[in-house]
Tab-separated table of N, CA and C in Angstrom:
chain	number	residue	atom	x	y	z
A	1305	GLN	N	5.042	-14.429	-14.969
A	1305	GLN	CA	4.496	-14.601	-13.608
A	1305	GLN	C	4.606	-13.282	-12.853
A	1306	VAL	N	3.470	-12.795	-12.409
A	1306	VAL	CA	3.444	-11.536	-11.678
A	1306	VAL	C	3.792	-11.781	-10.208
A	1307	GLN	N	4.667	-10.939	-9.698
A	1307	GLN	CA	5.026	-11.024	-8.279
A	1307	GLN	C	5.042	-9.647	-7.662
A	1308	LEU	N	4.495	-9.552	-6.461
A	1308	LEU	CA	4.597	-8.355	-5.642
A	1308	LEU	C	5.228	-8.805	-4.326
A	1309	VAL	N	6.322	-8.179	-3.960
A	1309	VAL	CA	7.051	-8.586	-2.773
A	1309	VAL	C	7.246	-7.384	-1.859
A	1310	GLU	N	6.613	-7.448	-0.688
A	1310	GLU	CA	6.740	-6.376	0.293
A	1310	GLU	C	7.961	-6.619	1.177
A	1311	ALA	N	8.529	-5.532	1.662
A	1311	ALA	CA	9.651	-5.603	2.597
A	1311	ALA	C	9.658	-4.354	3.450
A	1312	GLY	N	10.376	-4.433	4.586
A	1312	GLY	CA	10.560	-3.247	5.415
A	1312	GLY	C	9.761	-3.225	6.699
A	1313	GLY	N	8.933	-4.228	6.917
A	1313	GLY	CA	8.170	-4.255	8.160
A	1313	GLY	C	9.049	-4.520	9.361
A	1314	GLY	N	8.468	-4.364	10.532
A	1314	GLY	CA	9.226	-4.607	11.753
A	1314	GLY	C	8.526	-4.053	12.966
A	1315	LEU	N	9.278	-3.981	14.058
A	1315	LEU	CA	8.765	-3.471	15.322
A	1315	LEU	C	9.298	-2.058	15.535
A	1316	VAL	N	8.413	-1.146	15.861
A	1316	VAL	CA	8.800	0.244	16.077
A	1316	VAL	C	7.992	0.822	17.233
A	1317	GLN	N	8.563	1.765	17.937
A	1317	GLN	CA	7.839	2.414	19.020
A	1317	GLN	C	6.865	3.453	18.472
A	1318	ALA	N	5.833	3.715	19.237
A	1318	ALA	CA	4.877	4.752	18.859
A	1318	ALA	C	5.607	6.070	18.622
A	1319	GLY	N	5.212	6.748	17.567
A	1319	GLY	CA	5.870	7.991	17.175
A	1319	GLY	C	7.000	7.798	16.190
A	1320	GLY	N	7.392	6.563	15.981
A	1320	GLY	CA	8.490	6.260	15.074
A	1320	GLY	C	8.053	6.174	13.629
A	1321	SER	N	9.004	5.780	12.785
A	1321	SER	CA	8.771	5.726	11.344
A	1321	SER	C	9.267	4.406	10.766
A	1322	LEU	N	8.660	4.031	9.659
A	1322	LEU	CA	9.104	2.892	8.871
A	1322	LEU	C	8.849	3.211	7.404
A	1323	ARG	N	9.632	2.580	6.540
A	1323	ARG	CA	9.356	2.659	5.111
A	1323	ARG	C	9.223	1.252	4.557
A	1324	LEU	N	8.065	0.982	4.000
A	1324	LEU	CA	7.825	-0.299	3.346
A	1324	LEU	C	8.080	-0.148	1.855
A	1325	SER	N	8.468	-1.244	1.234
A	1325	SER	CA	8.623	-1.256	-0.210
A	1325	SER	C	7.824	-2.409	-0.800
A	1326	CYS	N	7.443	-2.229	-2.052
A	1326	CYS	CA	6.710	-3.260	-2.790
A	1326	CYS	C	7.370	-3.375	-4.154
A	1327	ALA	N	8.122	-4.433	-4.337
A	1327	ALA	CA	8.812	-4.666	-5.608
A	1327	ALA	C	7.919	-5.495	-6.514
A	1328	VAL	N	7.702	-4.982	-7.717
A	1328	VAL	CA	6.756	-5.608	-8.644
A	1328	VAL	C	7.494	-6.141	-9.863
A	1329	SER	N	7.135	-7.324	-10.310
A	1329	SER	CA	7.726	-7.901	-11.516
A	1329	SER	C	6.657	-8.658	-12.292
A	1330	GLY	N	6.924	-8.858	-13.571
A	1330	GLY	CA	6.018	-9.645	-14.401
A	1330	GLY	C	4.910	-8.875	-15.066
A	1331	LEU	N	4.920	-7.555	-14.945
A	1331	LEU	CA	3.918	-6.742	-15.630
A	1331	LEU	C	4.548	-5.393	-15.987
A	1332	THR	N	3.828	-4.637	-16.817
A	1332	THR	CA	4.310	-3.307	-17.202
A	1332	THR	C	3.978	-2.352	-16.068
A	1333	PHE	N	4.939	-2.163	-15.198
A	1333	PHE	CA	4.715	-1.526	-13.907
A	1333	PHE	C	4.038	-0.167	-14.011
A	1334	SER	N	4.503	0.672	-14.912
A	1334	SER	CA	4.002	2.052	-14.957
A	1334	SER	C	2.516	2.114	-15.301
A	1335	THR	N	1.987	1.092	-15.913
A	1335	THR	CA	0.580	1.095	-16.329
A	1335	THR	C	-0.364	0.568	-15.252
A	1336	TYR	N	0.192	0.213	-14.100
A	1336	TYR	CA	-0.616	-0.335	-13.013
A	1336	TYR	C	-0.739	0.640	-11.862
A	1337	THR	N	-1.952	0.726	-11.341
A	1337	THR	CA	-2.219	1.419	-10.082
A	1337	THR	C	-1.847	0.468	-8.949
A	1338	VAL	N	-1.102	0.983	-7.981
A	1338	VAL	CA	-0.659	0.141	-6.867
A	1338	VAL	C	-1.156	0.726	-5.552
A	1339	ALA	N	-1.733	-0.127	-4.749
A	1339	ALA	CA	-2.306	0.293	-3.469
A	1339	ALA	C	-1.647	-0.427	-2.310
A	1340	TRP	N	-1.817	0.165	-1.147
A	1340	TRP	CA	-1.444	-0.480	0.115
A	1340	TRP	C	-2.715	-0.719	0.918
A	1341	PHE	N	-2.808	-1.900	1.475
A	1341	PHE	CA	-3.871	-2.274	2.390
A	1341	PHE	C	-3.220	-2.783	3.672
A	1342	ARG	N	-4.012	-2.897	4.713
A	1342	ARG	CA	-3.510	-3.505	5.940
A	1342	ARG	C	-4.617	-4.312	6.595
A	1343	GLN	N	-4.185	-5.279	7.379
A	1343	GLN	CA	-5.135	-6.140	8.069
A	1343	GLN	C	-4.629	-6.445	9.462
A	1344	ALA	N	-5.388	-5.994	10.447
A	1344	ALA	CA	-5.079	-6.280	11.841
A	1344	ALA	C	-5.769	-7.581	12.248
A	1345	PRO	N	-5.292	-8.244	13.285
A	1345	PRO	CA	-5.899	-9.502	13.722
A	1345	PRO	C	-7.381	-9.329	14.020
A	1346	GLY	N	-8.192	-10.204	13.457
A	1346	GLY	CA	-9.623	-10.174	13.715
A	1346	GLY	C	-10.392	-9.108	12.970
A	1347	LYS	N	-9.699	-8.382	12.095
A	1347	LYS	CA	-10.361	-7.312	11.342
A	1347	LYS	C	-10.273	-7.565	9.848
A	1348	GLU	N	-11.114	-6.871	9.112
A	1348	GLU	CA	-11.080	-6.977	7.660
A	1348	GLU	C	-9.902	-6.182	7.107
A	1349	ARG	N	-9.500	-6.584	5.915
A	1349	ARG	CA	-8.433	-5.842	5.240
A	1349	ARG	C	-8.962	-4.456	4.873
A	1350	GLU	N	-8.156	-3.433	5.160
A	1350	GLU	CA	-8.619	-2.067	4.926
A	1350	GLU	C	-7.639	-1.295	4.044
A	1351	PHE	N	-8.208	-0.377	3.297
A	1351	PHE	CA	-7.449	0.449	2.370
A	1351	PHE	C	-6.605	1.468	3.126
A	1352	VAL	N	-5.351	1.609	2.707
A	1352	VAL	CA	-4.458	2.607	3.302
A	1352	VAL	C	-4.262	3.770	2.317
A	1353	GLY	N	-3.884	3.446	1.104
A	1353	GLY	CA	-3.657	4.484	0.103
A	1353	GLY	C	-3.254	3.863	-1.208
A	1354	VAL	N	-3.110	4.718	-2.223
A	1354	VAL	CA	-2.848	4.230	-3.568
A	1354	VAL	C	-2.073	5.272	-4.358
A	1355	VAL	N	-1.280	4.800	-5.302
A	1355	VAL	CA	-0.640	5.688	-6.274
A	1355	VAL	C	-1.128	5.271	-7.658
A	1356	LYS	N	-1.604	6.272	-8.377
A	1356	LYS	CA	-2.239	6.028	-9.669
A	1356	LYS	C	-1.238	5.601	-10.721
A	1357	ARG	N	-1.696	4.789	-11.668
A	1357	ARG	CA	-0.868	4.380	-12.798
A	1357	ARG	C	-0.458	5.605	-13.613
A	1358	ASN	N	0.727	5.509	-14.201
A	1358	ASN	CA	1.244	6.538	-15.097
A	1358	ASN	C	1.271	7.941	-14.484
A	1359	SER	N	1.362	8.020	-13.181
A	1359	SER	CA	1.407	9.322	-12.526
A	1359	SER	C	1.914	9.158	-11.103
A	1360	ALA	N	2.004	10.281	-10.429
A	1360	ALA	CA	2.381	10.266	-9.007
A	1360	ALA	C	1.200	10.666	-8.132
A	1361	VAL	N	0.014	10.669	-8.711
A	1361	VAL	CA	-1.187	11.052	-7.954
A	1361	VAL	C	-1.483	9.991	-6.905
A	1362	THR	N	-1.757	10.457	-5.690
A	1362	THR	CA	-2.019	9.541	-4.586
A	1362	THR	C	-3.332	9.867	-3.888
A	1363	TYR	N	-3.882	8.843	-3.269
A	1363	TYR	CA	-5.080	8.980	-2.449
A	1363	TYR	C	-4.832	8.198	-1.160
A	1364	TYR	N	-5.385	8.707	-0.056
A	1364	TYR	CA	-5.172	8.074	1.245
A	1364	TYR	C	-6.480	7.957	2.016
A	1365	ASP	N	-6.506	6.931	2.864
A	1365	ASP	CA	-7.583	6.863	3.825
A	1365	ASP	C	-7.388	7.972	4.856
A	1366	ASP	N	-8.491	8.460	5.395
A	1366	ASP	CA	-8.395	9.554	6.364
A	1366	ASP	C	-7.570	9.174	7.592
A	1367	SER	N	-7.545	7.899	7.934
A	1367	SER	CA	-6.845	7.473	9.152
A	1367	SER	C	-5.328	7.634	9.050
A	1368	VAL	N	-4.809	7.754	7.830
A	1368	VAL	CA	-3.360	7.864	7.659
A	1368	VAL	C	-2.946	9.156	6.969
A	1369	LYS	N	-3.915	9.939	6.536
A	1369	LYS	CA	-3.616	11.164	5.797
A	1369	LYS	C	-2.767	12.102	6.644
A	1370	GLY	N	-1.693	12.587	6.054
A	1370	GLY	CA	-0.792	13.479	6.766
A	1370	GLY	C	0.327	12.758	7.491
A	1371	ARG	N	0.195	11.438	7.651
A	1371	ARG	CA	1.254	10.659	8.325
A	1371	ARG	C	1.950	9.705	7.354
A	1372	PHE	N	1.203	9.177	6.404
A	1372	PHE	CA	1.746	8.204	5.457
A	1372	PHE	C	1.901	8.849	4.083
A	1373	THR	N	2.940	8.422	3.366
A	1373	THR	CA	3.186	8.920	2.016
A	1373	THR	C	3.522	7.757	1.100
A	1374	ILE	N	2.837	7.703	-0.024
A	1374	ILE	CA	3.101	6.671	-1.029
A	1374	ILE	C	3.820	7.301	-2.201
A	1375	SER	N	4.820	6.610	-2.700
A	1375	SER	CA	5.537	7.067	-3.890
A	1375	SER	C	5.872	5.860	-4.745
A	1376	ARG	N	6.183	6.140	-6.007
A	1376	ARG	CA	6.562	5.047	-6.902
A	1376	ARG	C	7.812	5.430	-7.675
A	1377	ASP	N	8.625	4.428	-7.939
A	1377	ASP	CA	9.837	4.599	-8.743
A	1377	ASP	C	9.698	3.651	-9.929
A	1378	ASN	N	9.302	4.190	-11.065
A	1378	ASN	CA	9.058	3.341	-12.227
A	1378	ASN	C	10.345	2.714	-12.765
A	1379	ALA	N	11.471	3.340	-12.497
A	1379	ALA	CA	12.744	2.767	-12.948
A	1379	ALA	C	13.097	1.505	-12.165
A	1380	LYS	N	12.606	1.432	-10.931
A	1380	LYS	CA	12.907	0.280	-10.078
A	1380	LYS	C	11.706	-0.648	-9.906
A	1381	ASN	N	10.602	-0.319	-10.574
A	1381	ASN	CA	9.373	-1.125	-10.444
A	1381	ASN	C	8.990	-1.314	-8.976
A	1382	THR	N	9.054	-0.246	-8.231
A	1382	THR	CA	8.843	-0.336	-6.785
A	1382	THR	C	7.940	0.801	-6.304
A	1383	VAL	N	7.070	0.457	-5.380
A	1383	VAL	CA	6.233	1.436	-4.693
A	1383	VAL	C	6.634	1.438	-3.228
A	1384	TYR	N	6.645	2.635	-2.648
A	1384	TYR	CA	7.045	2.795	-1.248
A	1384	TYR	C	5.884	3.330	-0.424
A	1385	LEU	N	5.885	2.938	0.843
A	1385	LEU	CA	4.938	3.491	1.812
A	1385	LEU	C	5.757	3.995	2.982
A	1386	ARG	N	5.861	5.304	3.077
A	1386	ARG	CA	6.579	5.931	4.184
A	1386	ARG	C	5.562	6.206	5.287
A	1387	MET	N	5.824	5.686	6.467
A	1387	MET	CA	4.900	5.809	7.590
A	1387	MET	C	5.580	6.560	8.722
A	1388	ASN	N	5.039	7.728	9.046
A	1388	ASN	CA	5.556	8.545	10.140
A	1388	ASN	C	4.535	8.624	11.265
A	1389	SER	N	4.994	9.058	12.418
A	1389	SER	CA	4.109	9.234	13.581
A	1389	SER	C	3.243	7.999	13.805
A	1390	LEU	N	3.877	6.865	13.812
A	1390	LEU	CA	3.134	5.613	13.927
A	1390	LEU	C	2.452	5.484	15.278
A	1391	LYS	N	1.290	4.843	15.243
A	1391	LYS	CA	0.473	4.632	16.433
A	1391	LYS	C	0.270	3.132	16.635
A	1392	PRO	N	-0.015	2.713	17.847
A	1392	PRO	CA	-0.280	1.286	18.064
A	1392	PRO	C	-1.388	0.743	17.172
A	1393	GLU	N	-2.363	1.588	16.861
A	1393	GLU	CA	-3.465	1.122	15.999
A	1393	GLU	C	-3.054	0.945	14.543
A	1394	ASP	N	-1.843	1.312	14.196
A	1394	ASP	CA	-1.319	1.031	12.855
A	1394	ASP	C	-0.768	-0.391	12.744
A	1395	THR	N	-0.715	-1.094	13.861
A	1395	THR	CA	-0.217	-2.468	13.853
A	1395	THR	C	-1.087	-3.347	12.971
A	1396	ALA	N	-0.444	-4.019	12.016
A	1396	ALA	CA	-1.180	-4.843	11.052
A	1396	ALA	C	-0.178	-5.515	10.116
A	1397	VAL	N	-0.699	-6.432	9.321
A	1397	VAL	CA	0.057	-6.912	8.172
A	1397	VAL	C	-0.272	-5.987	7.008
A	1398	TYR	N	0.761	-5.477	6.370
A	1398	TYR	CA	0.587	-4.540	5.267
A	1398	TYR	C	0.808	-5.263	3.941
A	1399	TYR	N	-0.126	-5.053	3.014
A	1399	TYR	CA	-0.088	-5.685	1.711
A	1399	TYR	C	-0.060	-4.631	0.612
A	1400	CYS	N	0.651	-4.929	-0.454
A	1400	CYS	CA	0.497	-4.117	-1.652
A	1400	CYS	C	-0.304	-4.914	-2.671
A	1401	ALA	N	-0.978	-4.174	-3.544
A	1401	ALA	CA	-1.848	-4.795	-4.541
A	1401	ALA	C	-1.837	-3.949	-5.798
A	1402	ALA	N	-2.055	-4.596	-6.937
A	1402	ALA	CA	-1.980	-3.889	-8.214
A	1402	ALA	C	-3.208	-4.155	-9.065
A	1403	THR	N	-3.586	-3.112	-9.803
A	1403	THR	CA	-4.689	-3.224	-10.743
A	1403	THR	C	-4.377	-2.406	-11.981
A	1404	ILE	N	-4.829	-2.894	-13.146
A	1404	ILE	CA	-4.620	-2.177	-14.396
A	1404	ILE	C	-5.581	-0.998	-14.495
A	1405	SER	N	-6.635	-1.011	-13.729
A	1405	SER	CA	-7.663	0.013	-13.857
A	1405	SER	C	-7.426	1.150	-12.882
A	1406	PHE	N	-8.208	2.224	-13.050
A	1406	PHE	CA	-8.246	3.284	-12.048
A	1406	PHE	C	-9.646	3.850	-11.987
A	1407	ASP	N	-10.314	3.579	-10.887
A	1407	ASP	CA	-11.658	4.085	-10.623
A	1407	ASP	C	-11.664	4.552	-9.175
A	1408	VAL	N	-11.764	5.848	-8.996
A	1408	VAL	CA	-11.681	6.401	-7.647
A	1408	VAL	C	-12.698	5.752	-6.716
A	1409	ARG	N	-13.867	5.453	-7.259
A	1409	ARG	CA	-14.923	4.883	-6.435
A	1409	ARG	C	-14.576	3.491	-5.934
A	1410	ARG	N	-13.693	2.814	-6.614
A	1410	ARG	CA	-13.385	1.421	-6.256
A	1410	ARG	C	-12.026	1.268	-5.591
A	1411	LEU	N	-11.333	2.342	-5.321
A	1411	LEU	CA	-9.999	2.227	-4.734
A	1411	LEU	C	-9.956	1.411	-3.452
A	1412	PRO	N	-10.921	1.575	-2.535
A	1412	PRO	CA	-10.845	0.802	-1.286
A	1412	PRO	C	-11.324	-0.644	-1.403
A	1413	ASP	N	-11.795	-1.025	-2.569
A	1413	ASP	CA	-12.415	-2.338	-2.757
A	1413	ASP	C	-11.335	-3.376	-3.087
A	1414	THR	N	-11.160	-4.345	-2.213
A	1414	THR	CA	-10.115	-5.348	-2.438
A	1414	THR	C	-10.338	-6.134	-3.725
A	1415	SER	N	-11.586	-6.312	-4.125
A	1415	SER	CA	-11.874	-7.082	-5.339
A	1415	SER	C	-11.452	-6.332	-6.609
A	1416	ASN	N	-11.103	-5.061	-6.475
A	1416	ASN	CA	-10.669	-4.259	-7.609
A	1416	ASN	C	-9.253	-4.605	-8.061
A	1417	TYR	N	-8.520	-5.323	-7.220
A	1417	TYR	CA	-7.092	-5.547	-7.449
A	1417	TYR	C	-6.833	-6.961	-7.938
A	1418	ASP	N	-5.969	-7.037	-8.955
A	1418	ASP	CA	-5.712	-8.303	-9.624
A	1418	ASP	C	-4.586	-9.098	-8.980
A	1419	TYR	N	-3.635	-8.399	-8.387
A	1419	TYR	CA	-2.441	-9.056	-7.849
A	1419	TYR	C	-2.146	-8.534	-6.455
A	1420	TRP	N	-1.661	-9.447	-5.613
A	1420	TRP	CA	-1.372	-9.129	-4.220
A	1420	TRP	C	-0.010	-9.682	-3.813
A	1421	GLY	N	0.623	-8.972	-2.887
A	1421	GLY	CA	1.827	-9.484	-2.264
A	1421	GLY	C	1.476	-10.361	-1.075
A	1422	GLN	N	2.513	-10.885	-0.424
A	1422	GLN	CA	2.308	-11.813	0.685
A	1422	GLN	C	2.160	-11.100	2.027
A	1423	GLY	N	2.499	-9.826	2.056
A	1423	GLY	CA	2.336	-9.036	3.276
A	1423	GLY	C	3.598	-8.940	4.103
A	1424	THR	N	3.694	-7.871	4.881
A	1424	THR	CA	4.793	-7.672	5.804
A	1424	THR	C	4.220	-7.128	7.111
A	1425	GLN	N	4.701	-7.667	8.226
A	1425	GLN	CA	4.150	-7.307	9.535
A	1425	GLN	C	4.741	-5.991	10.029
A	1426	VAL	N	3.859	-5.118	10.480
A	1426	VAL	CA	4.263	-3.882	11.155
A	1426	VAL	C	3.654	-3.910	12.548
A	1427	THR	N	4.500	-3.776	13.558
A	1427	THR	CA	4.041	-3.758	14.940
A	1427	THR	C	4.519	-2.476	15.601
A	1428	VAL	N	3.566	-1.731	16.159
A	1428	VAL	CA	3.886	-0.466	16.813
A	1428	VAL	C	3.612	-0.631	18.297
A	1429	SER	N	4.642	-0.489	19.095
A	1429	SER	CA	4.499	-0.648	20.537
A	1429	SER	C	4.204	0.691	21.193
A	1430	SER	N	3.453	0.630	22.284
A	1430	SER	CA	3.085	1.883	22.981
A	1430	SER	C	4.093	2.241	24.052
């Protein structure tokens, strides 16, 4: 049984930082590409960034580039999302998702991902 479990969300003031984690079980972790998405109330789920399978290569949406950092620890089967300089518009439920494939063109596509976590709320106050 595959499980992705996010943790680390919470309430933070604008300009602050948070680190989210995504603990993965039930699959060969290193062979999966893992992404972060977020969904604000009334909006569609949007791509935040991704770390490629079998590597530390990352890609980010322009809205978070330079502020957010994704890393993976294959020994702990965990992916992290470090978020700095948070803004109120970063408020959303954050999800991690995993896929066995890697296609740069499909990274932002939610249908590309086979497994999803339940999400963790991040609220940034102004």
